[in-house]
XYZ file of N, CA, C and O in Angstrom:
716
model
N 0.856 -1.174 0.000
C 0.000 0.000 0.000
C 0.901 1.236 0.000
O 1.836 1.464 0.768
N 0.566 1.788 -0.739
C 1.465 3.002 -0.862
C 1.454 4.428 0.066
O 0.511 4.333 0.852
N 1.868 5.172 0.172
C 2.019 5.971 1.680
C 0.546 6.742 1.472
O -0.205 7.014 2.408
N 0.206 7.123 -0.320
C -1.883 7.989 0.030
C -1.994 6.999 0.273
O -1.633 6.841 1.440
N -2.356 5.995 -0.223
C -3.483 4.649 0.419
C -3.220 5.235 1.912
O -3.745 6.189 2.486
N -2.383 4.473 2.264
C -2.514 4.580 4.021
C -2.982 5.333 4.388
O -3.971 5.143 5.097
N -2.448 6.813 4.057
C -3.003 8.135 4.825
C -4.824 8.515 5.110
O -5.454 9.009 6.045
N -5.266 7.844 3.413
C -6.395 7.875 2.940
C -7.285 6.251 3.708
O -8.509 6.249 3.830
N -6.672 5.374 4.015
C -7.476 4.760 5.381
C -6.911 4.922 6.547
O -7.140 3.968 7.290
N -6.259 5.750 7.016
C -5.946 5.974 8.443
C -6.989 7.453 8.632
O -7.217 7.861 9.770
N -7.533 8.130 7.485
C -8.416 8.642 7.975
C -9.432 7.990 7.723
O -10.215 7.885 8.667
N -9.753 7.431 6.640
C -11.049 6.444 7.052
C -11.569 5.642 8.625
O -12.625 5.548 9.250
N -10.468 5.271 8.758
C -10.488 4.837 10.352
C -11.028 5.675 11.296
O -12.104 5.705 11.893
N -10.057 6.334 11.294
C -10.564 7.678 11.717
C -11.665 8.420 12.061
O -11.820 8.972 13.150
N -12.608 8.439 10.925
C -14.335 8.609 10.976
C -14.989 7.876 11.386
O -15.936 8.149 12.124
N -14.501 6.158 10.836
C -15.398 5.243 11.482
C -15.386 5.480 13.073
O -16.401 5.262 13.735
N -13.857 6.061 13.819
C -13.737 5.806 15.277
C -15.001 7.037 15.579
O -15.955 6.790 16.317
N -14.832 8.272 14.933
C -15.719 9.460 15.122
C -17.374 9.144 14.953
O -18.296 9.575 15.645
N -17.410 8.457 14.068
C -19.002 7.438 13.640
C -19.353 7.157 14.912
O -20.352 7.605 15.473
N -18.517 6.391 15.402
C -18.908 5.026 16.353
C -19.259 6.107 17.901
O -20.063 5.844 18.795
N -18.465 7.180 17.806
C -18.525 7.765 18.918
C -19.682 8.853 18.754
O -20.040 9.365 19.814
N -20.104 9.138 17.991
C -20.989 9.947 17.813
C -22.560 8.540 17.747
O -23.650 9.064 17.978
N -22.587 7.712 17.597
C -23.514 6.724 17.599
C -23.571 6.071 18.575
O -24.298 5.082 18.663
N -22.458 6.694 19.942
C -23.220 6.806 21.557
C -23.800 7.625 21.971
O -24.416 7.545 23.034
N -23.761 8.499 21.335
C -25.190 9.973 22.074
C -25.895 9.707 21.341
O -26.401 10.787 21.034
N -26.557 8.613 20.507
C -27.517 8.530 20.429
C -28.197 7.096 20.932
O -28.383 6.012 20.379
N -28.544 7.758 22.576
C -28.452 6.446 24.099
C -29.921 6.665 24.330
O -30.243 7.802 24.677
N -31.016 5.613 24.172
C -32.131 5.246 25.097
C -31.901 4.466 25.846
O -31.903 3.284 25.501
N -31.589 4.878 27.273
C -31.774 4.024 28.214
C -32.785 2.833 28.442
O -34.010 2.953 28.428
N -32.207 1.870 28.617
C -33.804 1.000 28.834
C -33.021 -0.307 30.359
O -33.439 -1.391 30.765
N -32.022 0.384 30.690
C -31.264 -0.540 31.777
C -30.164 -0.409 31.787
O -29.655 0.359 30.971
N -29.380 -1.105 32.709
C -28.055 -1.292 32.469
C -27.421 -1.157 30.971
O -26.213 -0.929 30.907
N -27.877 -1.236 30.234
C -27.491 -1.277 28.772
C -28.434 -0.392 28.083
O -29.637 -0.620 28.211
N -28.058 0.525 27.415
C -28.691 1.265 26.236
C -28.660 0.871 25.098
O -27.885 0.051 24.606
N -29.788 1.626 24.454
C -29.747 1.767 23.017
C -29.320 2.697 22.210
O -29.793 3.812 21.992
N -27.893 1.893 21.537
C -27.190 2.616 20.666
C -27.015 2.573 19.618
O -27.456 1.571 19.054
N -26.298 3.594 18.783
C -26.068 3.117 17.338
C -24.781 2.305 17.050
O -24.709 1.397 16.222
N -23.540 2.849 18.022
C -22.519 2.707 17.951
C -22.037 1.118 17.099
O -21.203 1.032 16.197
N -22.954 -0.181 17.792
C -22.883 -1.343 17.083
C -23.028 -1.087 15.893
O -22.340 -1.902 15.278
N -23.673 -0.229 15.013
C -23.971 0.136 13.415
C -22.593 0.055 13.160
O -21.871 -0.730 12.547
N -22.434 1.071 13.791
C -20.970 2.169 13.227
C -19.756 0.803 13.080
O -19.125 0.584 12.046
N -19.631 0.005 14.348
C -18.474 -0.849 14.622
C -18.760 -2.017 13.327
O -17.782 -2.378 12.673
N -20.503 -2.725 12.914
C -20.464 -3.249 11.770
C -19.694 -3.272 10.677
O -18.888 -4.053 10.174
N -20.420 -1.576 10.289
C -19.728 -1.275 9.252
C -18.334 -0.581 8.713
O -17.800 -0.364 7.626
N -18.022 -0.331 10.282
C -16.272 -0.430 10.129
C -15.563 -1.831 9.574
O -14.600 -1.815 8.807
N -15.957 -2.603 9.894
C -15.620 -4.206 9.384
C -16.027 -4.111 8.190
O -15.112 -4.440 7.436
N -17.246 -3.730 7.462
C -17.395 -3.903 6.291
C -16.724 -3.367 5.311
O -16.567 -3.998 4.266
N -16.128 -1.898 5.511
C -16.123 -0.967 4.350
C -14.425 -0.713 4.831
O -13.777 -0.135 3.958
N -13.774 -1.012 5.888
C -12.124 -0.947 6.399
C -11.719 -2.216 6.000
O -10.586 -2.200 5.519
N -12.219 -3.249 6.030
C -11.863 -4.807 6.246
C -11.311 -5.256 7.910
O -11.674 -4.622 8.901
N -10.584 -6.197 7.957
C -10.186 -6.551 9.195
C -9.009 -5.813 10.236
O -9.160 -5.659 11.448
N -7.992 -5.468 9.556
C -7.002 -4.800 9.564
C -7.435 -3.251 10.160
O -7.181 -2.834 11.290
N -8.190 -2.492 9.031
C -8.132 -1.248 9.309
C -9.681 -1.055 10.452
O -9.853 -0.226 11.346
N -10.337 -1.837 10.114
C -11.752 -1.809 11.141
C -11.073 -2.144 12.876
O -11.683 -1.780 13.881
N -9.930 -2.778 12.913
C -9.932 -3.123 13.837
C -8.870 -1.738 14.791
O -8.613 -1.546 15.979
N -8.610 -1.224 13.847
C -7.448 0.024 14.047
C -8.842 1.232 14.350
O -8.671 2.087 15.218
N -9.948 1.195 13.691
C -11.033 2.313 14.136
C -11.425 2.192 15.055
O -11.162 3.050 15.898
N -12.206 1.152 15.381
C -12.153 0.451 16.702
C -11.820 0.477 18.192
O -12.402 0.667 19.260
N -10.490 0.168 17.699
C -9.115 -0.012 18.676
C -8.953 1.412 19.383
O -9.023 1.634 20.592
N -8.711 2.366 18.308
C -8.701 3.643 18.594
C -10.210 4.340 19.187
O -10.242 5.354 19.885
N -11.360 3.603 18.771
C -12.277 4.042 19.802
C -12.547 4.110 20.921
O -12.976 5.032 21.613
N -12.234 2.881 21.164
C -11.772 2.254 22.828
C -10.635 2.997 23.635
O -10.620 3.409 24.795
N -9.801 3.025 22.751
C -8.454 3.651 23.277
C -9.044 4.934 24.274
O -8.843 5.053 25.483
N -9.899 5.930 23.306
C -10.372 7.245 23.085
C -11.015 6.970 24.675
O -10.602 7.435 25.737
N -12.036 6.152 24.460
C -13.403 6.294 25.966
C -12.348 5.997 27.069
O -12.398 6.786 28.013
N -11.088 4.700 27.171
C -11.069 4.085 28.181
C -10.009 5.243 28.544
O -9.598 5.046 29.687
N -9.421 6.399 27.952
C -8.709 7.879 28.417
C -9.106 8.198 28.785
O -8.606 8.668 29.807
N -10.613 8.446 28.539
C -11.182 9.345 29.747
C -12.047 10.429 28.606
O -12.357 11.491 29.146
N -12.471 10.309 27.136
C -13.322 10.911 26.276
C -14.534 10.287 26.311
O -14.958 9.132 26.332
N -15.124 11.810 26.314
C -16.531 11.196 26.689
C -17.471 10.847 25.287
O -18.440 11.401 24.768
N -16.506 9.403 24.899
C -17.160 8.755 24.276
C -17.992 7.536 23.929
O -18.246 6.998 22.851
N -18.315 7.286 25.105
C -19.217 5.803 25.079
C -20.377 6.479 25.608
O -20.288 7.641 26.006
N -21.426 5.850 25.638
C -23.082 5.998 25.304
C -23.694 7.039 26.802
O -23.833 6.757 27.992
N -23.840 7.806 26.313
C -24.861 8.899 27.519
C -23.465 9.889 27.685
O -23.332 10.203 28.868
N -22.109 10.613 26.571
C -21.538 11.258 26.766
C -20.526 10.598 27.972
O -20.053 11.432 28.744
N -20.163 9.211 28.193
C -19.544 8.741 29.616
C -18.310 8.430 28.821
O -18.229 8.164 27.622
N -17.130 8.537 29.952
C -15.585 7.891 29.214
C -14.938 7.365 30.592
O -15.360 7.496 31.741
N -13.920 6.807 30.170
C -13.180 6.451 31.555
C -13.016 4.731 31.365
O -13.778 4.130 30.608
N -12.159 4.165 31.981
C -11.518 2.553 32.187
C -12.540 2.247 33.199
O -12.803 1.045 33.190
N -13.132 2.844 33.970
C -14.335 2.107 34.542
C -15.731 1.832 33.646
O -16.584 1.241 34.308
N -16.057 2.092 32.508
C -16.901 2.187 31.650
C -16.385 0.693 31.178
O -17.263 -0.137 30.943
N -15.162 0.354 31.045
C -15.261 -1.494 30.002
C -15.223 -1.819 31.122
O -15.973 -2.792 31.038
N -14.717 -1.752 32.932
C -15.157 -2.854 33.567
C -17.056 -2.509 34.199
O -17.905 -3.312 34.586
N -17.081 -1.817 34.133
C -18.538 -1.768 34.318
C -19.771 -2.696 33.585
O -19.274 -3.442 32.741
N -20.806 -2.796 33.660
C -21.975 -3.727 33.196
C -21.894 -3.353 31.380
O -22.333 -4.307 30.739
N -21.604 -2.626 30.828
C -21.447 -2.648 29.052
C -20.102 -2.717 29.082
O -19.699 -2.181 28.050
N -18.789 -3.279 30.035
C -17.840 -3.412 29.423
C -17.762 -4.438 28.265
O -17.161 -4.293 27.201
N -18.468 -5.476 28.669
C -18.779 -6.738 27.622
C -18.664 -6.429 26.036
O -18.065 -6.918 25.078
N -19.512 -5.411 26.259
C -20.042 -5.397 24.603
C -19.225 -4.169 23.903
O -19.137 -3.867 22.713
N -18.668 -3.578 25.052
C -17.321 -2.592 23.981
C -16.397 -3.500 24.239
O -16.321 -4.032 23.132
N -15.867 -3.891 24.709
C -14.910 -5.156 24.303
C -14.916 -5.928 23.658
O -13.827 -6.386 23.311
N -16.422 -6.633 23.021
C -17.067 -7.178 22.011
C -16.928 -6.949 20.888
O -17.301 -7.726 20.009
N -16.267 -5.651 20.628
C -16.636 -4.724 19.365
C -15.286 -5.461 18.718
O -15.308 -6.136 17.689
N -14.142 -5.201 19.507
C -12.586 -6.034 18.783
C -12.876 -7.117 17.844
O -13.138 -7.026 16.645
N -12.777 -8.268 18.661
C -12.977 -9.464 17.457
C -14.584 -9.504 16.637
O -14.741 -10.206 15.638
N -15.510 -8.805 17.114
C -16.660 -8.171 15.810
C -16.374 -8.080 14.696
O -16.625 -8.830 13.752
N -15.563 -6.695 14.769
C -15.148 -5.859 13.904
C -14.386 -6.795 12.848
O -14.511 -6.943 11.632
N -13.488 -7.402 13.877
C -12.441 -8.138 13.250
C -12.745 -9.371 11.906
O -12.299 -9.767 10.829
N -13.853 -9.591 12.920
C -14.438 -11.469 11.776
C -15.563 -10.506 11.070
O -15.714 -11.162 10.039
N -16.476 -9.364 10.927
C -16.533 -8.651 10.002
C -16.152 -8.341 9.122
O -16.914 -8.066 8.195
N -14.836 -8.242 9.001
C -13.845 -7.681 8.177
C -13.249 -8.398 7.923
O -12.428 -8.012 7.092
N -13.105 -9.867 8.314
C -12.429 -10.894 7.498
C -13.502 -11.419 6.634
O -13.120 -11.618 5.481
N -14.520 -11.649 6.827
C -15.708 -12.164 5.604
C -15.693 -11.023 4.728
O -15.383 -11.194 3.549
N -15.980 -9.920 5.143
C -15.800 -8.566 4.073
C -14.722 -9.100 2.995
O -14.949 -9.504 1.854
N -13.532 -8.994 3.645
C -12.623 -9.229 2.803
C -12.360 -10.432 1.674
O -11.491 -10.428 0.802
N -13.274 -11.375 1.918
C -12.766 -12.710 1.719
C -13.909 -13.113 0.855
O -13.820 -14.272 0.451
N -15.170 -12.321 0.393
C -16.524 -12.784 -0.381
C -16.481 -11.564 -1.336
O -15.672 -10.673 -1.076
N -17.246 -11.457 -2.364
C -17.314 -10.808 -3.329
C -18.207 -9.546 -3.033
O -18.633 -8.980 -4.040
N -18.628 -8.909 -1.574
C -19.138 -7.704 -1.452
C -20.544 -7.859 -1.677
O -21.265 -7.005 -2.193
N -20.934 -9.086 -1.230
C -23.048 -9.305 -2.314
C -23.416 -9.261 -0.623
O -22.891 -9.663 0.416
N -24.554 -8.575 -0.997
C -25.508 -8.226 0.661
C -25.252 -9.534 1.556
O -24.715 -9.577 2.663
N -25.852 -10.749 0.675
C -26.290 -11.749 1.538
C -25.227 -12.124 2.056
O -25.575 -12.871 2.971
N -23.641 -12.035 2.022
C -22.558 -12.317 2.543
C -22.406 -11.083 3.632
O -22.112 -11.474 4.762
N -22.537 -9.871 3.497
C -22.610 -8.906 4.138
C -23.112 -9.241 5.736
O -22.593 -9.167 6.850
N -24.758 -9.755 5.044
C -25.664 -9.861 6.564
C -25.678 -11.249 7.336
O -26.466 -11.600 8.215
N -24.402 -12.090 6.683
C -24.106 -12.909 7.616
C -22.817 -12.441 8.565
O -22.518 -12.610 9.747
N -22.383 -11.954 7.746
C -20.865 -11.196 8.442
C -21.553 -10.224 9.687
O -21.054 -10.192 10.812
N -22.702 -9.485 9.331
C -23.055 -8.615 10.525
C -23.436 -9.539 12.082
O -23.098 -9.422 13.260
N -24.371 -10.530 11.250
C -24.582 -11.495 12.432
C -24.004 -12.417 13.537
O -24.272 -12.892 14.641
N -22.894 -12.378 12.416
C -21.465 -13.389 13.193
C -21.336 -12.251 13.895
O -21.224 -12.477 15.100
N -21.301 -10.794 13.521
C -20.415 -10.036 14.910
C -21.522 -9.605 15.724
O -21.446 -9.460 16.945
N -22.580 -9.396 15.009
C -23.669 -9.310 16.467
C -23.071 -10.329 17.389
O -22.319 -10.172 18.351
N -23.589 -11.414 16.860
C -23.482 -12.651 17.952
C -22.065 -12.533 18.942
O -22.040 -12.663 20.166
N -21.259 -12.333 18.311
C -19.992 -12.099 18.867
C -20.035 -11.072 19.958
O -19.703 -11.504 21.062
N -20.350 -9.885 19.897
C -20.805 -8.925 20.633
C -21.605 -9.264 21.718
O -21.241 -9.078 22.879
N -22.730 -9.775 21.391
C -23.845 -10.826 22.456
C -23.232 -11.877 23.650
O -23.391 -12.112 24.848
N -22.352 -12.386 22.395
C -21.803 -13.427 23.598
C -20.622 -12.778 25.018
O -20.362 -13.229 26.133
N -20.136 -11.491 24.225
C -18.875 -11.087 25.305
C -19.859 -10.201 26.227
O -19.767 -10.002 27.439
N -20.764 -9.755 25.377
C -22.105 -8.678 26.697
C -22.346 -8.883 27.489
O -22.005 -8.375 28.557
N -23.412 -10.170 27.161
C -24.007 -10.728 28.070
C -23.033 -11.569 29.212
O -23.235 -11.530 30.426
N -21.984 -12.301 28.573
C -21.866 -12.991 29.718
C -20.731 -12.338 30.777
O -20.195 -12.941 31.707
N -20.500 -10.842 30.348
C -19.510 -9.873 31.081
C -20.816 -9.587 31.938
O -20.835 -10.101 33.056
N -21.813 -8.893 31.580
C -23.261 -8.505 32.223
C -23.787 -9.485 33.270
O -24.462 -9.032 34.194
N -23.577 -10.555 33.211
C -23.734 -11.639 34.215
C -22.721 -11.765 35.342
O -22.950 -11.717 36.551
N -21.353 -11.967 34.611
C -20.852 -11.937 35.754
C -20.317 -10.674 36.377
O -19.468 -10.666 37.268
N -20.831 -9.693 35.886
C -20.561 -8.247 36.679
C -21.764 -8.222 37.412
O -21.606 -8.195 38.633
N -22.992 -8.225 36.972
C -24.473 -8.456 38.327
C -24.842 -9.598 38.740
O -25.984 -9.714 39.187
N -23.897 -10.802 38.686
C -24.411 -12.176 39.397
C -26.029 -12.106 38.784
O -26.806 -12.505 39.652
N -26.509 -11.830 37.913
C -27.711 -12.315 37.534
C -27.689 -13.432 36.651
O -26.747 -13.602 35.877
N -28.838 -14.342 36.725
C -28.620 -15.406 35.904
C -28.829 -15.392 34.411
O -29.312 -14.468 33.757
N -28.367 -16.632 33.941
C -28.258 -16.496 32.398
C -29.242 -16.096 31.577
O -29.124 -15.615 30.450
N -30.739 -16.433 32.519
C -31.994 -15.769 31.797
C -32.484 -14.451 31.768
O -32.978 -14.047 30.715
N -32.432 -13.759 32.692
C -32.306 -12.625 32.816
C -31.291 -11.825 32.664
O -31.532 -10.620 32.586
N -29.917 -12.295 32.585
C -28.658 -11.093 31.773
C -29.039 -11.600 30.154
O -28.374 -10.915 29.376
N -29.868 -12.546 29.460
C -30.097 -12.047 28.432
C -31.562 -11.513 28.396
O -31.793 -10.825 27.402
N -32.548 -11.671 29.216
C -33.288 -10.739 28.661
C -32.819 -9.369 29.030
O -33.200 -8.685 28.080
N -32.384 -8.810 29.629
C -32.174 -7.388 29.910
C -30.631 -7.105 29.019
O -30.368 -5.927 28.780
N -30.033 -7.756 28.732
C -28.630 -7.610 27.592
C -28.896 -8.082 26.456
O -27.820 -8.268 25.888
N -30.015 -8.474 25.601
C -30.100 -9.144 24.532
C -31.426 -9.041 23.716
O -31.469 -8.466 22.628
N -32.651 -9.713 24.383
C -33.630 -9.380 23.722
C -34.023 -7.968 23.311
O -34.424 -7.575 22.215
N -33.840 -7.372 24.307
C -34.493 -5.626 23.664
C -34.042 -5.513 22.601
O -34.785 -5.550 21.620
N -32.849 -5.361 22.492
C -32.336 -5.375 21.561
C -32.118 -5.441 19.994
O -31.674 -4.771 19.062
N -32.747 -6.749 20.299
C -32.517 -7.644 18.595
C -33.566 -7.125 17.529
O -33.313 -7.127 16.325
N -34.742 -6.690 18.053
C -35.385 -5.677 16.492
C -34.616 -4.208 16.066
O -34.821 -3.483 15.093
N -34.101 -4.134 16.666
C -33.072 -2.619 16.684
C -31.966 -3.394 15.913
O -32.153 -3.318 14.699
N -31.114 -3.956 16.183
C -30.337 -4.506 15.622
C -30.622 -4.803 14.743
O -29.859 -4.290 13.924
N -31.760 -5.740 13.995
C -32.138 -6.116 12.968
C -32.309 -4.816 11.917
O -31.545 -4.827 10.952
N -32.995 -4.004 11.999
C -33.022 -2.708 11.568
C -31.658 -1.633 11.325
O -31.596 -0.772 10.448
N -30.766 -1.895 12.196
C -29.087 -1.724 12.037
C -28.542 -1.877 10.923
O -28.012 -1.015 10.222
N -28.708 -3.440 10.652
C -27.881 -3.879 9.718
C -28.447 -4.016 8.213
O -27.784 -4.194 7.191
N -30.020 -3.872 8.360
C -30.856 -3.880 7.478
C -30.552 -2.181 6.649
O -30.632 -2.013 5.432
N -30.213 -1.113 7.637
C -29.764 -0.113 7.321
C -28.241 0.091 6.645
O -28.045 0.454 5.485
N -27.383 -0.172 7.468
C -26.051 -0.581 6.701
C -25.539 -1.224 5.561
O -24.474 -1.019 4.980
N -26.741 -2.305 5.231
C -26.530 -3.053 3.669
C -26.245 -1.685 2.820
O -25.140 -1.446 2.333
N -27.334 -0.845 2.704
C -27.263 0.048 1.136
C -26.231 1.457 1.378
O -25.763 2.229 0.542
N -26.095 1.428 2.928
C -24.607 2.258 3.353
C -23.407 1.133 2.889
O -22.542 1.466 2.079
N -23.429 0.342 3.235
C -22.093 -0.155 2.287
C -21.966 -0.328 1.191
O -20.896 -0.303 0.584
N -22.983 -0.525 0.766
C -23.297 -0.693 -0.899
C -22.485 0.612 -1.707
O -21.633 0.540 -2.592
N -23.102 1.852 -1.035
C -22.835 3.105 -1.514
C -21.534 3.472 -0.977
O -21.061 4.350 -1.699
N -20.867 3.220 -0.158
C -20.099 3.606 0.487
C -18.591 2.947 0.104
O -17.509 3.532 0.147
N -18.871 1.487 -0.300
C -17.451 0.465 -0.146
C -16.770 0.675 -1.434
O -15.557 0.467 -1.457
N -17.487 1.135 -2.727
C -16.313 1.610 -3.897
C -15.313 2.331 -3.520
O -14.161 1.931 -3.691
N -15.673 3.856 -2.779
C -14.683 5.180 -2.614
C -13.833 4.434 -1.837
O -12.675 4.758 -2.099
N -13.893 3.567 -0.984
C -13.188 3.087 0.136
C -12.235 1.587 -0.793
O -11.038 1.303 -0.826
N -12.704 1.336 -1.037
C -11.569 0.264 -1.917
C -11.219 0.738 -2.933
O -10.895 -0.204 -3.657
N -11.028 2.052 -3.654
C -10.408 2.372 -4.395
C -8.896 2.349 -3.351
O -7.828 1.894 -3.758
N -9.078 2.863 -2.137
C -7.763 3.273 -1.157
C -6.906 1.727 -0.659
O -5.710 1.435 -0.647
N -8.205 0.925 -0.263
C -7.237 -0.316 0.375
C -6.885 -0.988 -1.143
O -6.303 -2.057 -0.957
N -7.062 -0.688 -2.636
C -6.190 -1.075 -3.479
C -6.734 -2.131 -4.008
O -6.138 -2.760 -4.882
């Protein structure tokens, strides 16, 4: 990759990290866990960065909140925010992003490969949430997923249902750069 490429996805990264952080103020509380966009944003960092650079937007998002920017959901930042009850699911976001962006990379860009790739990292996300959410409130497995999971999943569904025709539109300008 030549030194524009890079420059030209290290700011791509870049936005996605600004995406993702701007898609925590937009927080409905409904419990311990809100409703955010930010999972959109971390999707389609995997989709439209691939594995490599999604995981560098990411990375650097986290980096950003766990300093002390008030960027995770309701304007909050700080290293007590990933051990707290949603540390799960921003920690979730890493290998998400990551196996996002390795199917991205690795299929020919057609939706229906897309919205399995989203699901693998939902799920992925789900699984580090919830069971961080459990064992941070000793609640049991049925109730840290209904209160970490079900609300959830029509929102989510609607997420990624949204993101298909954002990547669609979006992933040419962006692979002209990763080459």
């Amino acid at each position: 990759m030549n030194p524009s490429d890079q420059l030209r996805m290290t700011v791509y990264a870049s936005l996605m990290a600004a995406l993702t952080a701007a898609g925590a103020f937009i927080a409905i509380p409904v419990g311990p866990v809100p409703i955010v966009l930010q999972n959109m944003f971390v999707l389609l960092s995997g989709l439209l960065l691939g594995s490599r650079w999604g995981l560098a937007a990411v990375g650097a998002y986290l980096l950003a909140g766990a300093l002390g920017l008030p960027v995770f959901a309701g304007g909050a930042g700080g290293i007590g925010r990933l051990a707290g009850p949603t540390g799960g699911f921003l920690i979730g976001y890493l290998p998400a992003v990551f196996v996002v962006g390795l199917v991205s990379e690795n299929t020919e860009n057609r939706a229906l490969f897309d919205i399995l790739a989203m699901l693998c990292g939902e799920a992925i996300i789900y699984a580090c949430g919830v069971s961080w959410l459990k064992y941070q409130s000793a609640m049991t497995w049925e109730k840290s997923m209904a209160i970490g999971m079900l609300p959830f999943l029509p929102g989510d569904a609607l997420k990624i249902a949204a993101a298909i025709p954002i990547a669609k539109a979006v992933r040419p300008v962006v692979q002209r750069a990763r080459g």
